[in-house]
Short mmCIF file of C-alpha atoms in Angstrom, two decimals:
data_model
loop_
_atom_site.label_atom_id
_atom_site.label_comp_id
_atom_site.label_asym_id
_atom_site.label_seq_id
_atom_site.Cartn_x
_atom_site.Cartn_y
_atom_site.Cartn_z
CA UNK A 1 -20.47 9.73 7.37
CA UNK A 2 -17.96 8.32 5.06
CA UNK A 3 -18.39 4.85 4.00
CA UNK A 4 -15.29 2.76 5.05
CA UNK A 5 -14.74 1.66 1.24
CA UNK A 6 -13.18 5.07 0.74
CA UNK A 7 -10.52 4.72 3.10
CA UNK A 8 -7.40 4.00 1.31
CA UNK A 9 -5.62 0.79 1.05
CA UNK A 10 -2.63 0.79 3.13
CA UNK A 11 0.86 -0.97 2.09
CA UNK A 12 4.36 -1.25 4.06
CA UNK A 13 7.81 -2.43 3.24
CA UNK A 14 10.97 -1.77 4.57
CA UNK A 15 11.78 0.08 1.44
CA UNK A 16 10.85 0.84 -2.05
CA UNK A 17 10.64 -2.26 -3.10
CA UNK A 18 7.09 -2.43 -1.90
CA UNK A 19 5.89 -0.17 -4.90
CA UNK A 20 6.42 -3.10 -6.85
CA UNK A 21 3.26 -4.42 -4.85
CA UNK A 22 1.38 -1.14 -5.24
CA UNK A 23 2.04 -0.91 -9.18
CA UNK A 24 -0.16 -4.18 -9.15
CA UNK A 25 -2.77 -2.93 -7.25
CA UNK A 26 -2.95 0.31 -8.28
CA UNK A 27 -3.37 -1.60 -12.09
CA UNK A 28 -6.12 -3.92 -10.89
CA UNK A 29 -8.21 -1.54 -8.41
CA UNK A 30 -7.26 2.09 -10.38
CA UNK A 31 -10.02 3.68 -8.17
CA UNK A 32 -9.01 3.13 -5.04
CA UNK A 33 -6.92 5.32 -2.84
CA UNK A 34 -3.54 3.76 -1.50
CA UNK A 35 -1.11 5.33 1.31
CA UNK A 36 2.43 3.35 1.04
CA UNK A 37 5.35 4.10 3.68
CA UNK A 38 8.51 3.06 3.12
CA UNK A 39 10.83 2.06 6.31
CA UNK A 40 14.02 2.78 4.11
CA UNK A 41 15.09 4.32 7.53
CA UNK A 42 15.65 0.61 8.42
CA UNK A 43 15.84 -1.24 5.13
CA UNK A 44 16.77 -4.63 4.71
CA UNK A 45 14.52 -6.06 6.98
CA UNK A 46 16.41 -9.78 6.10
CA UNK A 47 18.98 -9.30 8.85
CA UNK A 48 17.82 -7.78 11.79
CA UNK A 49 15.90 -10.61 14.52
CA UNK A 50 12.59 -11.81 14.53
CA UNK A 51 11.97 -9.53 17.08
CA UNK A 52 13.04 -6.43 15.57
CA UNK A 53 11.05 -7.56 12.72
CA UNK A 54 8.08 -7.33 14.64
CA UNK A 55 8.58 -4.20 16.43
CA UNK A 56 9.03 -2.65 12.83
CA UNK A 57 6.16 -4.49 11.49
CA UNK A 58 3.69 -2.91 14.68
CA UNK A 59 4.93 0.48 14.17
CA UNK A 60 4.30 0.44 10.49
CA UNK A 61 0.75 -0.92 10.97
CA UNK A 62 -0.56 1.61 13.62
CA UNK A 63 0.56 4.26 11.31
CA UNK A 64 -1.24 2.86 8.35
CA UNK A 65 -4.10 2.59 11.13
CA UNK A 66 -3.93 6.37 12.37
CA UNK A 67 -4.62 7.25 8.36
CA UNK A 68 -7.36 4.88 9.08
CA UNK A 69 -6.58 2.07 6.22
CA UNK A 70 -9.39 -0.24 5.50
CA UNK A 71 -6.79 -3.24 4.71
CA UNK A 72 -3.16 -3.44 5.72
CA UNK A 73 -1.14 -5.15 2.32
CA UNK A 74 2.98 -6.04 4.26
CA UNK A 75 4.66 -5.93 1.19
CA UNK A 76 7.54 -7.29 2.21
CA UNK A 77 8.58 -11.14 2.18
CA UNK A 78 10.70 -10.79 5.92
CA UNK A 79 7.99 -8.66 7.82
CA UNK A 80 5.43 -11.12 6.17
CA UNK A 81 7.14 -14.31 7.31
CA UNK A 82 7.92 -13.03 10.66
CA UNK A 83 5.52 -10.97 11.57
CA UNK A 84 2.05 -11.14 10.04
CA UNK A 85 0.64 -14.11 12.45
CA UNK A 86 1.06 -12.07 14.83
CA UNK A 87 -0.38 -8.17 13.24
CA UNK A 88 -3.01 -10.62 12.59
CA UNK A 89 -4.27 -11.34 16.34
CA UNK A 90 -3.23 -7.89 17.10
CA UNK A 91 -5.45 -5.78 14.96
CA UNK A 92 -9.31 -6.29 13.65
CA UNK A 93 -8.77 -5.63 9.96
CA UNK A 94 -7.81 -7.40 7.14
CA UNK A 95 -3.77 -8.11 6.65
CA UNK A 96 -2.44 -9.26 2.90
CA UNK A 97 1.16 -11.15 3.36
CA UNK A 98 3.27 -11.70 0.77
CA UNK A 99 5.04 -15.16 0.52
CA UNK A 100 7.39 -16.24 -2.12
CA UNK A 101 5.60 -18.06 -5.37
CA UNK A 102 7.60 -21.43 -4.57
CA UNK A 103 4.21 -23.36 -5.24
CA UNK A 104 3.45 -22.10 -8.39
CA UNK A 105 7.04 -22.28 -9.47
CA UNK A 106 7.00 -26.54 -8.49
CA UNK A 107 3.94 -26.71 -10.82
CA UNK A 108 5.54 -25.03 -13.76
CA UNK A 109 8.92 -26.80 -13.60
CA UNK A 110 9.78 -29.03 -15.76
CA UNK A 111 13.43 -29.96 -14.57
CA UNK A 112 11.97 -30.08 -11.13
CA UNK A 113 14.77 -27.44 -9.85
CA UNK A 114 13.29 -24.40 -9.02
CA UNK A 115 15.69 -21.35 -7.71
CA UNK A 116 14.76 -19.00 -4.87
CA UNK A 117 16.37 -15.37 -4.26
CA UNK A 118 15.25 -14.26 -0.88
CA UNK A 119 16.57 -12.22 2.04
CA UNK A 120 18.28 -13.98 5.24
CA UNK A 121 14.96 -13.36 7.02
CA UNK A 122 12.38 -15.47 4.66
CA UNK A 123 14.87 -18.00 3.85
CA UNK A 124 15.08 -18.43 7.58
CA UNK A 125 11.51 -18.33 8.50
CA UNK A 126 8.91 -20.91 9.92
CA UNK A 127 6.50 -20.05 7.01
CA UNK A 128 8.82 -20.42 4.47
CA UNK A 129 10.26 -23.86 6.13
CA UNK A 130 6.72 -25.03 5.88
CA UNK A 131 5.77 -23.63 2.38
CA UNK A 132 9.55 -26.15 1.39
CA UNK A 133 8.33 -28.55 3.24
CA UNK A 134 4.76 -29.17 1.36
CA UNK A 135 6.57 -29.44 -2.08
CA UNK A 136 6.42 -32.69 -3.82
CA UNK A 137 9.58 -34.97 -2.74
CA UNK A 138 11.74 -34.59 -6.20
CA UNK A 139 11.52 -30.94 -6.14
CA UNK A 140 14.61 -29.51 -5.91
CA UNK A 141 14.75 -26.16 -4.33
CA UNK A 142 18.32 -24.42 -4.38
CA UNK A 143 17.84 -21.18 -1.70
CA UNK A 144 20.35 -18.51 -1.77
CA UNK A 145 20.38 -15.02 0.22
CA UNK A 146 20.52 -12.04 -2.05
CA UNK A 147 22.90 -10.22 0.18
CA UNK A 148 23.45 -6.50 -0.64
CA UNK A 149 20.46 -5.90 -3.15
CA UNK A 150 18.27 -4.47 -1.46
CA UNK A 151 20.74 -1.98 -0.07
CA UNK A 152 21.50 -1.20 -4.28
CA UNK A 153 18.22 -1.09 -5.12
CA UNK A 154 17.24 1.45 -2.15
CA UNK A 155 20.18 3.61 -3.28
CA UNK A 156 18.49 3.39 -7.34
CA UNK A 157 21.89 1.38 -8.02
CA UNK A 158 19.89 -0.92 -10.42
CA UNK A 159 21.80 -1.28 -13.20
CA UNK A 160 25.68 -0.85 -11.71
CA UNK A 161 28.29 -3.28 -12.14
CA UNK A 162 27.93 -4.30 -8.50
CA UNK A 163 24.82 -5.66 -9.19
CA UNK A 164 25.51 -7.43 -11.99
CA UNK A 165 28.53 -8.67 -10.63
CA UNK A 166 26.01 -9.64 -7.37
CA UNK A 167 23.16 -11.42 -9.03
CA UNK A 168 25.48 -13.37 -11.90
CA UNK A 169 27.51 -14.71 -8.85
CA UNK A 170 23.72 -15.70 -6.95
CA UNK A 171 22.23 -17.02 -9.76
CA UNK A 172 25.22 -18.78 -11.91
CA UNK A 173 24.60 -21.84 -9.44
CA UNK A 174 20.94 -22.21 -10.59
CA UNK A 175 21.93 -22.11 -13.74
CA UNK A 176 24.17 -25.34 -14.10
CA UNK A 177 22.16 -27.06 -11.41
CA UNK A 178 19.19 -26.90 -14.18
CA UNK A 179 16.76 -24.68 -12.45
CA UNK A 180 14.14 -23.29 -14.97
CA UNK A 181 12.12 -21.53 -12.58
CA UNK A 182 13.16 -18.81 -10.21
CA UNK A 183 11.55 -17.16 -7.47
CA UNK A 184 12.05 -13.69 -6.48
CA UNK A 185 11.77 -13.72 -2.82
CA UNK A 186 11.43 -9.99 -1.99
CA UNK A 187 8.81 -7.49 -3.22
CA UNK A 188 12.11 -5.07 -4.61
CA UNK A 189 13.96 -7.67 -7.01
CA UNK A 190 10.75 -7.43 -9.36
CA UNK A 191 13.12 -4.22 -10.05
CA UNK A 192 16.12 -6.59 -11.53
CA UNK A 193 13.83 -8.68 -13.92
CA UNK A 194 15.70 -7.26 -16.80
CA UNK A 195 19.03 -7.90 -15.53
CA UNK A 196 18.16 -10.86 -14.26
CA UNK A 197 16.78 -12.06 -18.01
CA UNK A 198 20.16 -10.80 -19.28
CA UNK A 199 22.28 -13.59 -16.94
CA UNK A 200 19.65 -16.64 -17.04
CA UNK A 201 18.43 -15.91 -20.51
CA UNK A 202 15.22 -16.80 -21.70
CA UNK A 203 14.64 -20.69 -20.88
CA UNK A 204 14.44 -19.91 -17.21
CA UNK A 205 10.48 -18.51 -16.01
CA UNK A 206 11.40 -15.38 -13.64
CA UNK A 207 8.36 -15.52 -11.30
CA UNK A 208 7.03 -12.82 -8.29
CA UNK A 209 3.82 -12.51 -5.81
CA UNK A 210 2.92 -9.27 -7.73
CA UNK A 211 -0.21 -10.06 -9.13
CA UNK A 212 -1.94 -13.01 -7.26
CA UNK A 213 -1.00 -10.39 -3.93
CA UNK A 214 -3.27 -7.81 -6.32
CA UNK A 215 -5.99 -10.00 -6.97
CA UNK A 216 -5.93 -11.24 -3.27
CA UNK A 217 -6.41 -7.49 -1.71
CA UNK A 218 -9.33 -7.40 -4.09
CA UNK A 219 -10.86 -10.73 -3.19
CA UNK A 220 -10.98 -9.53 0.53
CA UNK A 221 -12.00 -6.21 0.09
CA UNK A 222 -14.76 -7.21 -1.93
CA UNK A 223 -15.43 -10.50 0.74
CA UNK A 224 -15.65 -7.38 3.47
CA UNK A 225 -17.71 -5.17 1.45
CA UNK A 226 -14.61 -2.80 1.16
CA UNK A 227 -14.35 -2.48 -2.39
CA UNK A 228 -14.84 0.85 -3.46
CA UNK A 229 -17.22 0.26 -6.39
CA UNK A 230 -17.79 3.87 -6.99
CA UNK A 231 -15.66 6.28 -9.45
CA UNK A 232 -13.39 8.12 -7.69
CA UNK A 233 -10.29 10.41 -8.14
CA UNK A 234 -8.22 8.53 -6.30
CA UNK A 235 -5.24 9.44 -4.05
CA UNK A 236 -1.29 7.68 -3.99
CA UNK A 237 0.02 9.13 -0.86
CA UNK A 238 4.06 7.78 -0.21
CA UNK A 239 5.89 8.24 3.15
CA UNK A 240 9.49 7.87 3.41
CA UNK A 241 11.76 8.25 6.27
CA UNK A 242 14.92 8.46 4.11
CA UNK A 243 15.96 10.65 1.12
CA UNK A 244 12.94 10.59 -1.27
CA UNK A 245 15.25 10.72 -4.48
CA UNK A 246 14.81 6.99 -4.50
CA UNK A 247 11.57 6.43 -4.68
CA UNK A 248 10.71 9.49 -6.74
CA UNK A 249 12.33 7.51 -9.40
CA UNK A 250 9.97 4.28 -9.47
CA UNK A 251 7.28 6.69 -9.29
CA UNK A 252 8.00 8.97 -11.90
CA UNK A 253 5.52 7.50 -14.60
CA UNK A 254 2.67 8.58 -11.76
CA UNK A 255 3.02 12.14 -11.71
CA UNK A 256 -0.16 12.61 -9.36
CA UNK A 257 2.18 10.65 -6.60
CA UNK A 258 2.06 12.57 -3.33
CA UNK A 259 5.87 11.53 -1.75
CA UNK A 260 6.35 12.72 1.81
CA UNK A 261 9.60 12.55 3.94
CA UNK A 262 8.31 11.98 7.68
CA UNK A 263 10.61 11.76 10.84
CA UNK A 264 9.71 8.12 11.36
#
């Protein structure tokens, strides 16, 4: 029989942006197989209800499930926020959630103004609200909604003038108000770094979950004896329910990327 630490590590988002996720594990844990779908079907999560949310966040899971997925990694900020209590008392295996790295960013401050681009959906959220809530009182935290990124960044609009018109009218507000830390909210903005350097320049500390969301999987596959400690070949299987031309493109530097389109 199979030992369970060969089944891949599976990892949702309601788009691409989740492969910013994956590129960090796949770094840390090179040998272990990984199955990512993409809901770009339904992408942004940030504006459809809680409930909805959920729903999406279910169906995702049981089909990481069916491909029998040792660990379930949401990498998305909305789903995580709304959703994971819940996949949590739903299913007996491990979940990974991905929260914005507000706490980290009120440690490095020095201004004590830290900015936040998120969607509607964490910005709205009871976990977020209580993640604010536990920061030191003379923290500053200016919030604002990324509308329409996510939607550019799904159709590989990265570096269009709508963007840039987009993110220098989001983050020119941070700016004078002093902020020299700020969060990226959502697992696809680690895409607009470089832009994002461009308008804020380089005083300001551009931080994302990437990593410490790597080195967490890790930590609990290795707490459940589900680290694969043997050498292996290992698989990147991608499921999309939209066009695939998209994520094709922030895969192209992994050539042995298996990218399915699925009626999902």
């Amino acid at each position: 029989m199979k030992a369970q630490s060969q089944n891949p590590i599976g990892i949702f988002d309601s788009g691409v942006g989740g492969t910013s996720i994956w590129k960090e594990i796949q770094l840390l844990m090179p040998n272990e197989n990984t199955i990512y779908l993409s809901d770009s079907k339904n992408a942004p999560y940030g504006y459809k209800s809680e409930e909805k949310i959920i729903e999406l966040s279910i169906k995702n899971t049981e089909y990481l499930l069916e491909k029998n997925c040792k660990i379930i990694v949401v990498a998305c900020n909305t789903a995580t926020t709304n959703a994971i209590k819940i996949l949590r008392q739903k299913y007996d295996v491990p979940f990974i959630g991905i929260e914005p790295a507000i706490k980290p960013a009120s440690l490095q401050t020095n201004t004590n103004t830290i900015g936040i681009l998120a969607t509607k959906g964490t910005l709205n959220s009871e976990l977020f609200e209580k993640a604010s809530s536990n920061l030191e009182n003379n923290i500053t935290v200016i919030e604002q909604v990324g509308e329409g990124l996510v939607n550019l960044i799904e159709k590989g609009e990265i570096n269009s003038p709508e963007m840039n018109k987009l993110l220098t009218k989001y983050l020119t507000p941070m700016i004078k108000k002093n902020a020299d830390c700020i969060v990226l909210g959502c697992t696809h903005y680690p895409y607009l770094k470089d832009l994002i350097k461009k308008i804020v320049g380089n005083k300001i500390e551009i931080i994302d979950s990437g990593l410490a969301v790597a080195k967490q999987t890790k930590h609990v596959l290795s707490k459940h004896k589900l680290l694969l400690q043997s050498n292996n070949t290992p698989t990147y299987q991608f499921y999309i329910n939209k066009n695939k031309s998209t994520l094709s493109y922030f895969l192209k530097q992994y050539p042995n990327s298996i990218i399915k389109e699925l009626d999902f």
